[in-house]
Structures are given as C-alpha cells and as structure tokens.
Amino acid sequence: MYLTKEEEKILAGEKGEVMERMFRLLVRLGDIYGADRMIPVRSVQVAGVSYKSIEDPGMEFLEDIAKKGAKVQAITFLNPAGMDMEDWKKMGIPPEFAKKQIRIMNAFAEMGIVTSATCTPYLAGNLPRFGEHIAWSESSAVSFANSVIGARTNREGGPSALAAALCGVTPRYGLHVPENRRPDFHIHVTAELKGSSDFGALGYHVGKIVKNKAPYFTGLPEADTDHLKALGAAMAASGAVALYHVEDQTPEARLHDPKGLEKVEVSVKDIAATYEKLNTGKKADIVIFGCPHASLREITEIAAKLKGKKVKRPLWVCTSRMVKECASRMGLVKAIEGAGATVVADTCMVVSPIEDIGYKTTGTSSGKAANYLPGFCKQSVMFRSVDDLIREVLQ
Ligand code: F3S
C-alpha cells in the first residue's frame, strides 16, 4: 500500500506513540483488504461506547489514549451509550455502571469527540454529502449513509473508526471504490408494506438471504427516510448489508440495472413468516421504540397516538439528545411523558443493561432490535407494528 512521506513518519513514531499505534492499525487493515492508499475522511462515527460492550479494558484503553493527548482530526460522533447520560437514575441504571459510563464519555470528550450518543448521526448534526468518504461503524448508520445518502464508508469496527478519527484518514478499499458499489441481488417485493415494522421485517428477511452482499430493490412503495432506516438497520443486523439500492428512490440506483442479477421475490407470506419467527414472547414487560433512534416525525406520531391515554406498562422512546431537545421544545416530550411513557436519550434497548433492570420480554417494532434482543439482552420479543404495541401497553 502506498504511503506518503508524511504517513511514513507517523508509522515511524514521529507523531507519538498513540498516532503510531492507530496508524499501524489502519495500514494493517489496508494491507489485509488490498487498499492502494489512504484517503482523508470528513466524518467519523465510533461504536463501542456502552460500558456494557467495552467493560473495564475498553474504558481503560480510552482513558489511556486520552491522557496521552490523542485528538480527533475529523468531526466524530459516538454511537449510543449504555444509559441516558442525564436521566440514568430514572432508567434504573445501577450507580456502578453509571460511574464507568461517565468515565468513558469523559475520555471521548477529551479527544475532541462530540459526545452525542446516537446511531442516527445524520439526524443530529453529522450529515455527510453524496460521494463523501467517511468512516462510520454503527451498522445501521453505515447502511443509511451508503445507500440513502450515497456517502462512502465500509462497516468499520470501533477501533478502526477511532483510528480513522485520530489520523483523519482511512484505507481506500471496499465501498470507497466505485466498482464495489454494484448490486449483487435483485429483490422484487410483491408484499404490500404498511409501516416501519413491515420494512424491518423485509430487511430481516432479505439480510438472511443476501448476507453481506448488496441488494437492488424493485416493487417497494415510496418509502420515507424512517422506512429506509428501518429497512437498512434490519438487513445490517440479520445479514451484514452495508449498501442497498432502491429503484427510483436511492441516489445510486439509476447507475445500475438489476437485469441479469439473481432474482428473489418477497411475498406477503415471507413477511408474515418473519413476524412469526421474530415473535418469541407473549406479553411485553416493556415496549421500546426508537431502533434506530427515533426521528422527530416518529416522535410526533407516537405523541399523537398517546394523546389522552395512560400506559399501564413502561414505554420508552429512544432517540438522540438533539432530537429530544427539539421534541421537548415542541411539547412532544411532555405529551409522551404525560401518558406515563419516557423519552430516553443517548442509549437504546440493546446497549443499555435492560436485563439487569429486570425486564424479560420487550416489545419492539424494529427488525434490528428483534434480531439482537434475545442474544444481547436475554429478552423474549414481541415484534409488532407501532399501533399494536401501543395497544399492548394501554391494556
Ligand atoms: Fe441504534 Fe441501538 Fe438499534 S444502537 S440501531 S437503537 S440497537
């Protein structure tokens, strides 16, 4: 892999120990995947933020490099933390967990990272443009950035994204290279899809089929950004899809022709079977919306559906701090909390320790959450539409 003179110096340790280690990691990745050179990144998103995921070794590593003066060179956002950084007591988070989560966030802040903790940075102030090279690690955000925006990122791991943030570059391979952005499968949808949970079910089903390849969809109804974020998140979770195209809807679709690709049809029966498969629980102890983090539009809809009602079991709506702030100004947080539900910022049902809080069955409208909750949080799952789940907590 070609390195500039400046890059050779970093590798020789001339910019300090941390930069050398981080740059070495990027070079190694580039060598493994056949990168030709490094390219500058304009935006980074780092996963591996929750204490639940990184525990003491991860926390100590971050504190160590922060203490040694590591600073990011591109705007860098964080994935959700393990708790609402302001209202963690209200969530029932154990104080020992909270203490360590705060230490992690302080270490990131010291490196100059924006401590927004969200999987939807594109809704919260970190919006790349079409064709821009970025290094993001949250799989649903990677899928959204590549597919809906047309930015270019591989599915980075937490360490490689952090290295890209500190060095300001990433190796050029994979989805940074135009030839690798072609579709591999033609997915024709004959099922009629009604809301985000249907898009999540479709994503779960297709992710299982295409694995880490790129699907090209035809037959999809006009989808809004919330539907596409649900679709991409589920495909990234059940498979490892980092890029998809939708005829007439995503920006690179017109560059490709699905003719000649392996064709798979998705019918109403496939969607129904996916709901069946993902439903492993009968009565939800808690219902959680906002996977990926809820948009203002989704929060507005939930607030309208809860108007004048009282929930009988906990209902969380997870979102970013920025969107919560705005929702608060619009009176939406008050409306939701007036119904006895909670708007939770900075975290989500998968990366917070909900199993330690005592929940056993979680209701979700997200195909991604339904995929992860059993393994990651020891939960049984009720996977339903938003309307069905609101009805569930009102009984
Ligand atoms: Fe985001 Fe958590 Fe879902 S990180 S995509 S809300 S699992």
mmCIF file of C-alpha atoms and ligand atoms in Angstrom:
data_model
loop_
_atom_site.group_PDB
_atom_site.id
_atom_site.type_symbol
_atom_site.label_atom_id
_atom_site.label_comp_id
_atom_site.label_asym_id
_atom_site.label_seq_id
_atom_site.Cartn_x
_atom_site.Cartn_y
_atom_site.Cartn_z
ATOM 1 C CA MET A 1 0.000 0.000 0.000
ATOM 2 C CA TYR A 2 1.358 3.387 -1.000
ATOM 3 C CA LEU A 3 2.135 5.741 1.909
ATOM 4 C CA THR A 4 3.105 9.393 1.620
ATOM 5 C CA LYS A 5 6.294 10.658 3.288
ATOM 6 C CA GLU A 6 4.161 12.222 5.996
ATOM 7 C CA GLU A 7 2.399 8.897 6.619
ATOM 8 C CA GLU A 8 5.745 7.051 6.745
ATOM 9 C CA LYS A 9 6.771 9.437 9.514
ATOM 10 C CA ILE A 10 3.656 8.656 11.549
ATOM 11 C CA LEU A 11 4.438 4.969 11.174
ATOM 12 C CA ALA A 12 7.989 5.615 12.352
ATOM 13 C CA GLY A 13 6.585 7.120 15.552
ATOM 14 C CA GLU A 14 7.450 10.740 14.809
ATOM 15 C CA LYS A 15 3.965 11.883 15.862
ATOM 16 C CA GLY A 16 3.918 9.972 19.111
ATOM 17 C CA GLU A 17 3.032 6.533 20.347
ATOM 18 C CA VAL A 18 -0.757 6.785 20.049
ATOM 19 C CA MET A 19 -0.689 8.011 16.447
ATOM 20 C CA GLU A 20 1.793 5.309 15.532
ATOM 21 C CA ARG A 21 -0.419 2.562 17.011
ATOM 22 C CA MET A 22 -3.562 3.926 15.403
ATOM 23 C CA PHE A 23 -1.956 4.430 12.012
ATOM 24 C CA ARG A 24 -0.430 0.945 12.146
ATOM 25 C CA LEU A 25 -3.925 -0.468 12.655
ATOM 26 C CA LEU A 26 -5.180 1.341 9.531
ATOM 27 C CA VAL A 27 -2.199 0.174 7.459
ATOM 28 C CA ARG A 28 -2.742 -3.402 8.593
ATOM 29 C CA LEU A 29 -6.420 -3.210 7.615
ATOM 30 C CA GLY A 30 -5.489 -1.714 4.276
ATOM 31 C CA ASP A 31 -2.967 -4.484 3.622
ATOM 32 C CA ILE A 32 -5.482 -7.211 4.505
ATOM 33 C CA TYR A 33 -8.173 -5.793 2.202
ATOM 34 C CA GLY A 34 -5.903 -4.708 -0.639
ATOM 35 C CA ALA A 35 -6.177 -0.924 -0.256
ATOM 36 C CA ASP A 36 -3.995 1.094 -2.623
ATOM 37 C CA ARG A 37 -3.616 4.188 -0.385
ATOM 38 C CA MET A 38 -5.115 6.223 2.444
ATOM 39 C CA ILE A 39 -7.889 8.733 1.771
ATOM 40 C CA PRO A 40 -8.983 11.616 4.010
ATOM 41 C CA VAL A 41 -12.256 11.180 5.888
ATOM 42 C CA ARG A 42 -14.619 14.081 6.534
ATOM 43 C CA SER A 43 -16.783 12.463 9.177
ATOM 44 C CA VAL A 44 -16.418 9.594 11.662
ATOM 45 C CA GLN A 45 -18.860 7.706 13.848
ATOM 46 C CA VAL A 46 -17.454 5.484 16.578
ATOM 47 C CA ALA A 47 -19.236 2.431 18.026
ATOM 48 C CA GLY A 48 -18.207 0.607 21.199
ATOM 49 C CA VAL A 49 -19.375 3.319 23.584
ATOM 50 C CA SER A 50 -21.567 1.473 26.074
ATOM 51 C CA TYR A 51 -19.854 0.185 29.195
ATOM 52 C CA LYS A 52 -21.930 -2.962 28.632
ATOM 53 C CA SER A 53 -19.997 -3.624 25.401
ATOM 54 C CA ILE A 54 -16.462 -2.489 26.221
ATOM 55 C CA GLU A 55 -16.261 -3.035 30.002
ATOM 56 C CA ASP A 56 -13.155 -2.153 32.045
ATOM 57 C CA PRO A 57 -10.469 -2.964 29.424
ATOM 58 C CA GLY A 58 -12.146 -0.719 26.821
ATOM 59 C CA MET A 59 -12.673 2.082 29.324
ATOM 60 C CA GLU A 60 -9.051 1.940 30.491
ATOM 61 C CA PHE A 61 -7.757 1.915 26.903
ATOM 62 C CA LEU A 62 -9.760 5.054 26.053
ATOM 63 C CA GLU A 63 -8.648 6.824 29.232
ATOM 64 C CA ASP A 64 -5.048 5.934 28.487
ATOM 65 C CA ILE A 65 -5.006 7.333 24.943
ATOM 66 C CA ALA A 66 -6.966 10.436 26.020
ATOM 67 C CA LYS A 67 -4.395 11.069 28.753
ATOM 68 C CA LYS A 68 -1.621 10.788 26.180
ATOM 69 C CA GLY A 69 -3.153 13.675 24.237
ATOM 70 C CA ALA A 70 -4.969 11.896 21.374
ATOM 71 C CA LYS A 71 -7.165 14.342 19.411
ATOM 72 C CA VAL A 72 -9.533 13.707 16.513
ATOM 73 C CA GLN A 73 -8.964 15.269 13.095
ATOM 74 C CA ALA A 74 -12.462 14.981 11.632
ATOM 75 C CA ILE A 75 -15.905 15.584 13.094
ATOM 76 C CA THR A 76 -16.578 12.480 15.161
ATOM 77 C CA PHE A 77 -19.855 11.359 16.720
ATOM 78 C CA LEU A 78 -20.480 8.470 19.093
ATOM 79 C CA ASN A 79 -22.868 5.545 18.996
ATOM 80 C CA PRO A 80 -25.380 5.178 21.855
ATOM 81 C CA ALA A 81 -24.026 4.825 25.382
ATOM 82 C CA GLY A 82 -25.329 2.359 27.948
ATOM 83 C CA MET A 83 -27.649 4.885 29.582
ATOM 84 C CA ASP A 84 -29.313 8.271 29.311
ATOM 85 C CA MET A 85 -26.424 10.494 30.354
ATOM 86 C CA GLU A 86 -28.757 12.850 32.237
ATOM 87 C CA ASP A 87 -31.659 10.692 33.408
ATOM 88 C CA TRP A 88 -29.898 7.412 34.144
ATOM 89 C CA LYS A 89 -31.334 7.192 37.649
ATOM 90 C CA LYS A 90 -34.876 7.400 36.268
ATOM 91 C CA MET A 91 -33.988 4.485 33.922
ATOM 92 C CA GLY A 92 -32.964 2.322 36.892
ATOM 93 C CA ILE A 93 -29.289 2.078 35.877
ATOM 94 C CA PRO A 94 -27.024 0.727 38.660
ATOM 95 C CA PRO A 95 -24.713 3.527 40.021
ATOM 96 C CA GLU A 96 -21.551 1.463 39.459
ATOM 97 C CA PHE A 97 -22.439 1.116 35.752
ATOM 98 C CA ALA A 98 -23.227 4.851 35.534
ATOM 99 C CA LYS A 99 -19.895 5.818 37.072
ATOM 100 C CA LYS A 100 -17.971 3.849 34.465
ATOM 101 C CA GLN A 101 -20.141 5.063 31.580
ATOM 102 C CA ILE A 102 -19.409 8.663 32.622
ATOM 103 C CA ARG A 103 -15.658 7.907 32.655
ATOM 104 C CA ILE A 104 -15.922 6.552 29.092
ATOM 105 C CA MET A 105 -17.763 9.655 27.863
ATOM 106 C CA ASN A 106 -15.212 11.934 29.551
ATOM 107 C CA ALA A 107 -12.357 10.126 27.784
ATOM 108 C CA PHE A 108 -14.075 10.577 24.395
ATOM 109 C CA ALA A 109 -14.730 14.262 25.157
ATOM 110 C CA GLU A 110 -11.063 14.774 25.993
ATOM 111 C CA MET A 111 -10.182 13.553 22.498
ATOM 112 C CA GLY A 112 -12.415 16.232 20.965
ATOM 113 C CA ILE A 113 -15.239 13.837 20.075
ATOM 114 C CA VAL A 114 -18.800 15.158 20.003
ATOM 115 C CA THR A 115 -20.451 13.256 22.831
ATOM 116 C CA SER A 116 -23.740 12.938 21.025
ATOM 117 C CA ALA A 117 -24.530 9.300 21.585
ATOM 118 C CA THR A 118 -26.670 8.233 18.685
ATOM 119 C CA CYS A 119 -26.953 5.683 15.893
ATOM 120 C CA THR A 120 -28.622 8.325 13.682
ATOM 121 C CA PRO A 121 -25.886 10.970 13.455
ATOM 122 C CA TYR A 122 -27.392 12.030 10.099
ATOM 123 C CA LEU A 123 -30.482 13.286 12.004
ATOM 124 C CA ALA A 124 -28.482 15.017 14.697
ATOM 125 C CA GLY A 125 -25.857 17.245 13.076
ATOM 126 C CA ASN A 126 -23.421 14.940 11.291
ATOM 127 C CA LEU A 127 -24.730 14.705 7.731
ATOM 128 C CA PRO A 128 -22.216 13.690 5.046
ATOM 129 C CA ARG A 129 -22.819 14.590 1.424
ATOM 130 C CA PHE A 130 -23.156 12.357 -1.618
ATOM 131 C CA GLY A 131 -19.818 10.780 -2.574
ATOM 132 C CA GLU A 132 -18.028 11.880 0.595
ATOM 133 C CA HIS A 133 -15.576 9.430 2.183
ATOM 134 C CA ILE A 134 -16.385 8.790 5.820
ATOM 135 C CA ALA A 135 -15.567 6.121 8.444
ATOM 136 C CA TRP A 136 -18.662 5.072 10.377
ATOM 137 C CA SER A 137 -19.079 1.997 12.493
ATOM 138 C CA GLU A 138 -22.710 1.647 13.570
ATOM 139 C CA SER A 139 -24.060 -0.847 11.044
ATOM 140 C CA SER A 140 -27.468 0.829 10.563
ATOM 141 C CA ALA A 141 -25.831 4.231 10.099
ATOM 142 C CA VAL A 142 -23.320 2.736 7.646
ATOM 143 C CA SER A 143 -26.192 1.311 5.631
ATOM 144 C CA PHE A 144 -28.084 4.631 5.689
ATOM 145 C CA ALA A 145 -25.010 6.684 4.757
ATOM 146 C CA ASN A 146 -24.027 4.445 1.832
ATOM 147 C CA SER A 147 -27.496 3.746 0.498
ATOM 148 C CA VAL A 148 -29.789 6.688 1.240
ATOM 149 C CA ILE A 149 -27.194 9.470 1.176
ATOM 150 C CA GLY A 150 -24.635 7.954 -1.223
ATOM 151 C CA ALA A 151 -21.654 8.677 1.041
ATOM 152 C CA ARG A 152 -18.849 6.077 1.105
ATOM 153 C CA THR A 153 -17.968 4.005 4.131
ATOM 154 C CA ASN A 154 -17.019 0.464 4.996
ATOM 155 C CA ARG A 155 -18.509 -1.163 8.094
ATOM 156 C CA GLU A 156 -15.802 -0.013 10.481
ATOM 157 C CA GLY A 157 -15.175 -1.637 13.824
ATOM 158 C CA GLY A 158 -14.992 0.631 16.893
ATOM 159 C CA PRO A 159 -11.147 0.627 16.931
ATOM 160 C CA SER A 160 -10.713 1.261 13.191
ATOM 161 C CA ALA A 161 -13.238 4.138 13.291
ATOM 162 C CA LEU A 162 -11.417 5.660 16.250
ATOM 163 C CA ALA A 163 -8.111 5.259 14.408
ATOM 164 C CA ALA A 164 -9.618 6.999 11.355
ATOM 165 C CA ALA A 165 -10.847 9.832 13.584
ATOM 166 C CA LEU A 166 -7.433 10.331 15.188
ATOM 167 C CA CYS A 167 -5.447 10.001 11.943
ATOM 168 C CA GLY A 168 -8.005 11.727 9.683
ATOM 169 C CA VAL A 169 -7.720 9.009 7.018
ATOM 170 C CA THR A 170 -8.970 5.540 6.166
ATOM 171 C CA PRO A 171 -7.608 2.894 3.775
ATOM 172 C CA ARG A 172 -9.197 3.015 0.323
ATOM 173 C CA TYR A 173 -10.851 -0.337 -0.277
ATOM 174 C CA GLY A 174 -14.321 -1.913 -0.265
ATOM 175 C CA LEU A 175 -17.187 0.561 -0.564
ATOM 176 C CA HIS A 176 -14.821 3.518 -1.056
ATOM 177 C CA VAL A 177 -14.159 2.115 -4.539
ATOM 178 C CA PRO A 178 -16.982 2.793 -7.079
ATOM 179 C CA GLU A 179 -16.767 -0.699 -8.709
ATOM 180 C CA ASN A 180 -17.599 -2.326 -5.373
ATOM 181 C CA ARG A 181 -20.900 -0.474 -5.068
ATOM 182 C CA ARG A 182 -22.695 -2.555 -7.703
ATOM 183 C CA PRO A 183 -25.708 -4.627 -6.623
ATOM 184 C CA ASP A 184 -25.420 -8.422 -6.360
ATOM 185 C CA PHE A 185 -29.094 -9.459 -5.983
ATOM 186 C CA HIS A 186 -32.370 -8.254 -7.459
ATOM 187 C CA ILE A 187 -35.038 -8.287 -4.732
ATOM 188 C CA HIS A 188 -38.556 -7.817 -6.103
ATOM 189 C CA VAL A 189 -41.119 -7.059 -3.401
ATOM 190 C CA THR A 190 -44.702 -8.089 -4.121
ATOM 191 C CA ALA A 191 -45.844 -7.724 -0.498
ATOM 192 C CA GLU A 192 -47.684 -4.540 0.413
ATOM 193 C CA LEU A 193 -45.720 -2.809 3.185
ATOM 194 C CA LYS A 194 -47.546 -0.567 5.646
ATOM 195 C CA GLY A 195 -45.164 0.902 8.207
ATOM 196 C CA SER A 196 -41.655 0.777 9.644
ATOM 197 C CA SER A 197 -42.130 -2.642 11.230
ATOM 198 C CA ASP A 198 -43.021 -4.100 7.798
ATOM 199 C CA PHE A 199 -39.863 -2.538 6.375
ATOM 200 C CA GLY A 200 -37.961 -4.030 9.314
ATOM 201 C CA ALA A 201 -39.458 -7.472 8.617
ATOM 202 C CA LEU A 202 -38.491 -7.141 4.949
ATOM 203 C CA GLY A 203 -34.966 -6.134 5.949
ATOM 204 C CA TYR A 204 -34.609 -9.046 8.345
ATOM 205 C CA HIS A 205 -35.778 -11.499 5.664
ATOM 206 C CA VAL A 206 -33.559 -10.084 2.909
ATOM 207 C CA GLY A 207 -30.485 -9.798 5.160
ATOM 208 C CA LYS A 208 -30.707 -13.550 5.816
ATOM 209 C CA ILE A 209 -30.691 -14.208 2.056
ATOM 210 C CA VAL A 210 -28.077 -11.770 0.767
ATOM 211 C CA LYS A 211 -25.765 -11.822 3.832
ATOM 212 C CA ASN A 212 -23.033 -9.216 3.176
ATOM 213 C CA LYS A 213 -23.941 -8.557 -0.482
ATOM 214 C CA ALA A 214 -25.772 -5.548 -1.949
ATOM 215 C CA PRO A 215 -29.448 -5.947 -2.890
ATOM 216 C CA TYR A 216 -31.272 -3.879 -5.526
ATOM 217 C CA PHE A 217 -34.959 -3.496 -4.658
ATOM 218 C CA THR A 218 -37.833 -3.122 -7.063
ATOM 219 C CA GLY A 219 -41.528 -3.064 -6.171
ATOM 220 C CA LEU A 220 -41.075 -1.024 -2.998
ATOM 221 C CA PRO A 221 -43.710 1.613 -2.324
ATOM 222 C CA GLU A 222 -42.460 5.155 -1.915
ATOM 223 C CA ALA A 223 -40.505 4.976 1.316
ATOM 224 C CA ASP A 224 -39.684 7.840 3.666
ATOM 225 C CA THR A 225 -36.338 8.113 5.463
ATOM 226 C CA ASP A 226 -37.770 6.376 8.548
ATOM 227 C CA HIS A 227 -38.826 3.368 6.483
ATOM 228 C CA LEU A 228 -35.400 3.217 4.835
ATOM 229 C CA LYS A 229 -33.570 3.469 8.162
ATOM 230 C CA ALA A 230 -35.705 0.561 9.463
ATOM 231 C CA LEU A 231 -35.040 -1.497 6.324
ATOM 232 C CA GLY A 232 -31.277 -0.910 6.309
ATOM 233 C CA ALA A 233 -30.894 -1.487 10.054
ATOM 234 C CA ALA A 234 -32.621 -4.882 9.891
ATOM 235 C CA MET A 235 -30.610 -6.012 6.836
ATOM 236 C CA ALA A 236 -27.381 -4.969 8.542
ATOM 237 C CA ALA A 237 -28.344 -6.988 11.623
ATOM 238 C CA SER A 238 -29.665 -10.247 10.161
ATOM 239 C CA GLY A 239 -27.062 -10.172 7.383
ATOM 240 C CA ALA A 240 -24.196 -7.733 7.104
ATOM 241 C CA VAL A 241 -25.592 -5.497 4.393
ATOM 242 C CA ALA A 242 -23.724 -2.191 4.181
ATOM 243 C CA LEU A 243 -25.226 -0.922 0.907
ATOM 244 C CA TYR A 244 -28.532 -1.343 -0.906
ATOM 245 C CA HIS A 245 -30.262 0.355 -3.795
ATOM 246 C CA VAL A 246 -33.971 1.033 -4.274
ATOM 247 C CA GLU A 247 -35.294 1.691 -7.770
ATOM 248 C CA ASP A 248 -36.235 5.384 -8.187
ATOM 249 C CA GLN A 249 -35.541 6.131 -4.526
ATOM 250 C CA THR A 250 -31.882 5.893 -3.573
ATOM 251 C CA PRO A 251 -29.303 8.052 -5.344
ATOM 252 C CA GLU A 252 -27.098 5.383 -6.941
ATOM 253 C CA ALA A 253 -29.927 3.103 -8.112
ATOM 254 C CA ARG A 254 -30.038 4.804 -11.538
ATOM 255 C CA LEU A 255 -26.387 3.856 -12.109
ATOM 256 C CA HIS A 256 -27.257 0.153 -12.060
ATOM 257 C CA ASP A 257 -29.518 -2.276 -13.867
ATOM 258 C CA PRO A 258 -30.847 -5.266 -11.901
ATOM 259 C CA LYS A 259 -31.355 -7.296 -15.126
ATOM 260 C CA GLY A 260 -29.258 -10.425 -15.051
ATOM 261 C CA LEU A 261 -28.775 -10.465 -11.280
ATOM 262 C CA GLU A 262 -30.016 -13.384 -9.204
ATOM 263 C CA LYS A 263 -33.696 -12.516 -8.596
ATOM 264 C CA VAL A 264 -35.573 -13.182 -5.350
ATOM 265 C CA GLU A 265 -39.249 -12.380 -4.832
ATOM 266 C CA VAL A 266 -40.553 -11.353 -1.418
ATOM 267 C CA SER A 267 -44.247 -12.000 -0.932
ATOM 268 C CA VAL A 268 -46.738 -11.211 1.792
ATOM 269 C CA LYS A 269 -46.212 -14.789 3.026
ATOM 270 C CA ASP A 270 -42.490 -14.126 3.590
ATOM 271 C CA ILE A 271 -43.287 -11.003 5.627
ATOM 272 C CA ALA A 272 -45.881 -12.880 7.714
ATOM 273 C CA ALA A 273 -43.411 -15.728 8.326
ATOM 274 C CA THR A 274 -40.792 -13.198 9.509
ATOM 275 C CA TYR A 275 -43.206 -11.740 12.073
ATOM 276 C CA GLU A 276 -43.954 -15.268 13.227
ATOM 277 C CA LYS A 277 -40.259 -16.107 13.571
ATOM 278 C CA LEU A 278 -39.291 -12.940 15.435
ATOM 279 C CA ASN A 279 -42.149 -13.167 17.946
ATOM 280 C CA THR A 280 -40.849 -15.232 20.839
ATOM 281 C CA GLY A 281 -42.727 -13.567 23.717
ATOM 282 C CA LYS A 282 -46.392 -13.161 24.592
ATOM 283 C CA LYS A 283 -46.771 -10.219 26.973
ATOM 284 C CA ALA A 284 -44.263 -7.360 26.906
ATOM 285 C CA ASP A 285 -42.889 -6.114 30.273
ATOM 286 C CA ILE A 286 -41.764 -3.015 28.408
ATOM 287 C CA VAL A 287 -42.214 -1.591 24.933
ATOM 288 C CA ILE A 288 -39.312 0.320 23.406
ATOM 289 C CA PHE A 289 -39.424 2.368 20.202
ATOM 290 C CA GLY A 290 -36.504 4.081 18.530
ATOM 291 C CA CYS A 291 -34.242 1.478 16.943
ATOM 292 C CA PRO A 292 -32.567 3.114 15.109
ATOM 293 C CA HIS A 293 -33.037 6.250 17.200
ATOM 294 C CA ALA A 294 -36.422 7.861 16.599
ATOM 295 C CA SER A 295 -36.734 10.830 14.261
ATOM 296 C CA LEU A 296 -38.837 13.884 15.078
ATOM 297 C CA ARG A 297 -41.503 12.590 12.704
ATOM 298 C CA GLU A 298 -41.674 9.261 14.553
ATOM 299 C CA ILE A 299 -41.816 11.006 17.938
ATOM 300 C CA THR A 300 -44.582 13.280 16.654
ATOM 301 C CA GLU A 301 -46.603 10.238 15.561
ATOM 302 C CA ILE A 302 -46.101 8.403 18.861
ATOM 303 C CA ALA A 303 -47.099 11.526 20.831
ATOM 304 C CA ALA A 304 -50.296 11.805 18.767
ATOM 305 C CA LYS A 305 -51.142 8.140 19.328
ATOM 306 C CA LEU A 306 -50.651 8.502 23.121
ATOM 307 C CA LYS A 307 -52.700 11.671 23.420
ATOM 308 C CA GLY A 308 -55.207 11.467 26.266
ATOM 309 C CA LYS A 309 -54.133 7.905 27.180
ATOM 310 C CA LYS A 310 -52.204 6.327 30.091
ATOM 311 C CA VAL A 311 -49.775 3.449 29.627
ATOM 312 C CA LYS A 312 -50.061 0.555 32.062
ATOM 313 C CA ARG A 313 -46.552 -0.775 31.442
ATOM 314 C CA PRO A 314 -43.277 1.059 30.710
ATOM 315 C CA LEU A 315 -42.898 2.538 27.255
ATOM 316 C CA TRP A 316 -39.604 4.104 26.169
ATOM 317 C CA VAL A 317 -38.948 6.119 23.045
ATOM 318 C CA CYS A 318 -35.188 6.151 22.388
ATOM 319 C CA THR A 319 -33.653 9.000 20.471
ATOM 320 C CA SER A 320 -30.644 11.290 20.272
ATOM 321 C CA ARG A 321 -30.148 14.151 22.733
ATOM 322 C CA MET A 322 -30.511 16.664 19.872
ATOM 323 C CA VAL A 323 -33.837 15.281 18.666
ATOM 324 C CA LYS A 324 -35.101 15.002 22.250
ATOM 325 C CA GLU A 325 -34.229 18.649 22.840
ATOM 326 C CA CYS A 326 -36.220 19.677 19.792
ATOM 327 C CA ALA A 327 -39.108 17.366 20.683
ATOM 328 C CA SER A 328 -39.090 18.934 24.097
ATOM 329 C CA ARG A 329 -39.448 22.434 22.663
ATOM 330 C CA MET A 330 -42.343 21.238 20.542
ATOM 331 C CA GLY A 331 -44.160 19.883 23.622
ATOM 332 C CA LEU A 332 -43.841 16.285 22.372
ATOM 333 C CA VAL A 333 -41.783 15.040 25.329
ATOM 334 C CA LYS A 334 -44.360 16.485 27.716
ATOM 335 C CA ALA A 335 -47.167 14.821 25.760
ATOM 336 C CA ILE A 336 -45.434 11.412 25.802
ATOM 337 C CA GLU A 337 -44.422 11.674 29.440
ATOM 338 C CA GLY A 338 -47.927 12.891 30.327
ATOM 339 C CA ALA A 339 -49.145 9.489 29.132
ATOM 340 C CA GLY A 340 -46.717 7.821 31.549
ATOM 341 C CA ALA A 341 -44.120 6.888 28.898
ATOM 342 C CA THR A 342 -40.484 8.065 28.788
ATOM 343 C CA VAL A 343 -38.345 9.663 26.110
ATOM 344 C CA VAL A 344 -34.865 8.249 26.646
ATOM 345 C CA ALA A 345 -31.833 9.907 25.037
ATOM 346 C CA ASP A 346 -28.258 8.717 24.394
ATOM 347 C CA THR A 347 -28.975 4.994 24.638
ATOM 348 C CA CYS A 348 -31.184 2.158 23.413
ATOM 349 C CA MET A 349 -32.713 -1.137 24.465
ATOM 350 C CA VAL A 350 -29.813 -3.187 23.107
ATOM 351 C CA VAL A 351 -26.804 -1.355 24.552
ATOM 352 C CA SER A 352 -28.362 -0.488 27.933
ATOM 353 C CA PRO A 353 -28.459 -3.209 30.596
ATOM 354 C CA ILE A 354 -32.260 -3.775 30.431
ATOM 355 C CA GLU A 355 -31.838 -7.381 31.524
ATOM 356 C CA ASP A 356 -30.293 -6.152 34.804
ATOM 357 C CA ILE A 357 -33.193 -3.757 35.316
ATOM 358 C CA GLY A 358 -35.441 -6.820 35.413
ATOM 359 C CA TYR A 359 -37.229 -6.888 32.036
ATOM 360 C CA LYS A 360 -37.735 -10.266 30.376
ATOM 361 C CA THR A 361 -39.971 -9.579 27.385
ATOM 362 C CA THR A 362 -39.576 -6.485 25.243
ATOM 363 C CA GLY A 363 -41.979 -5.189 22.619
ATOM 364 C CA THR A 364 -40.372 -3.612 19.569
ATOM 365 C CA SER A 365 -41.350 -2.504 16.069
ATOM 366 C CA SER A 366 -37.712 -2.771 14.897
ATOM 367 C CA GLY A 367 -36.430 -5.739 12.892
ATOM 368 C CA LYS A 368 -32.923 -4.956 14.103
ATOM 369 C CA ALA A 369 -33.874 -4.892 17.789
ATOM 370 C CA ALA A 370 -35.935 -8.069 17.366
ATOM 371 C CA ASN A 371 -32.813 -9.718 15.957
ATOM 372 C CA TYR A 372 -30.498 -8.633 18.809
ATOM 373 C CA LEU A 373 -32.684 -8.567 21.930
ATOM 374 C CA PRO A 374 -32.687 -12.351 22.555
ATOM 375 C CA GLY A 375 -28.898 -12.793 22.382
ATOM 376 C CA PHE A 376 -27.647 -9.448 23.611
ATOM 377 C CA CYS A 377 -30.222 -8.747 26.329
ATOM 378 C CA LYS A 378 -31.696 -12.186 27.107
ATOM 379 C CA GLN A 379 -35.147 -10.945 26.117
ATOM 380 C CA SER A 380 -38.155 -12.637 24.608
ATOM 381 C CA VAL A 381 -39.538 -10.399 21.902
ATOM 382 C CA MET A 382 -42.929 -9.121 20.780
ATOM 383 C CA PHE A 383 -42.299 -7.839 17.259
ATOM 384 C CA ARG A 384 -45.323 -5.840 16.126
ATOM 385 C CA SER A 385 -46.370 -2.603 14.471
ATOM 386 C CA VAL A 386 -46.235 0.658 16.441
ATOM 387 C CA ASP A 387 -50.062 0.691 16.674
ATOM 388 C CA ASP A 388 -50.227 -2.880 18.010
ATOM 389 C CA LEU A 389 -47.532 -2.183 20.605
ATOM 390 C CA ILE A 390 -49.210 0.985 21.842
ATOM 391 C CA ARG A 391 -52.451 -1.004 22.197
ATOM 392 C CA GLU A 392 -50.426 -3.600 24.132
ATOM 393 C CA VAL A 393 -49.184 -1.140 26.791
ATOM 394 C CA LEU A 394 -52.563 0.516 27.170
ATOM 395 C CA GLN A 395 -54.176 -2.730 28.369
HETATM 396 FE FE1 F3S B 1 -29.378 2.131 17.352
HETATM 397 FE FE2 F3S B 1 -29.396 0.579 19.426
HETATM 398 FE FE3 F3S B 1 -30.872 -0.005 17.364
HETATM 399 S S1 F3S B 1 -27.620 1.483 18.523
HETATM 400 S S2 F3S B 1 -29.776 0.822 15.631
HETATM 401 S S3 F3S B 1 -31.101 1.810 18.667
HETATM 402 S S4 F3S B 1 -29.673 -1.439 18.548
#
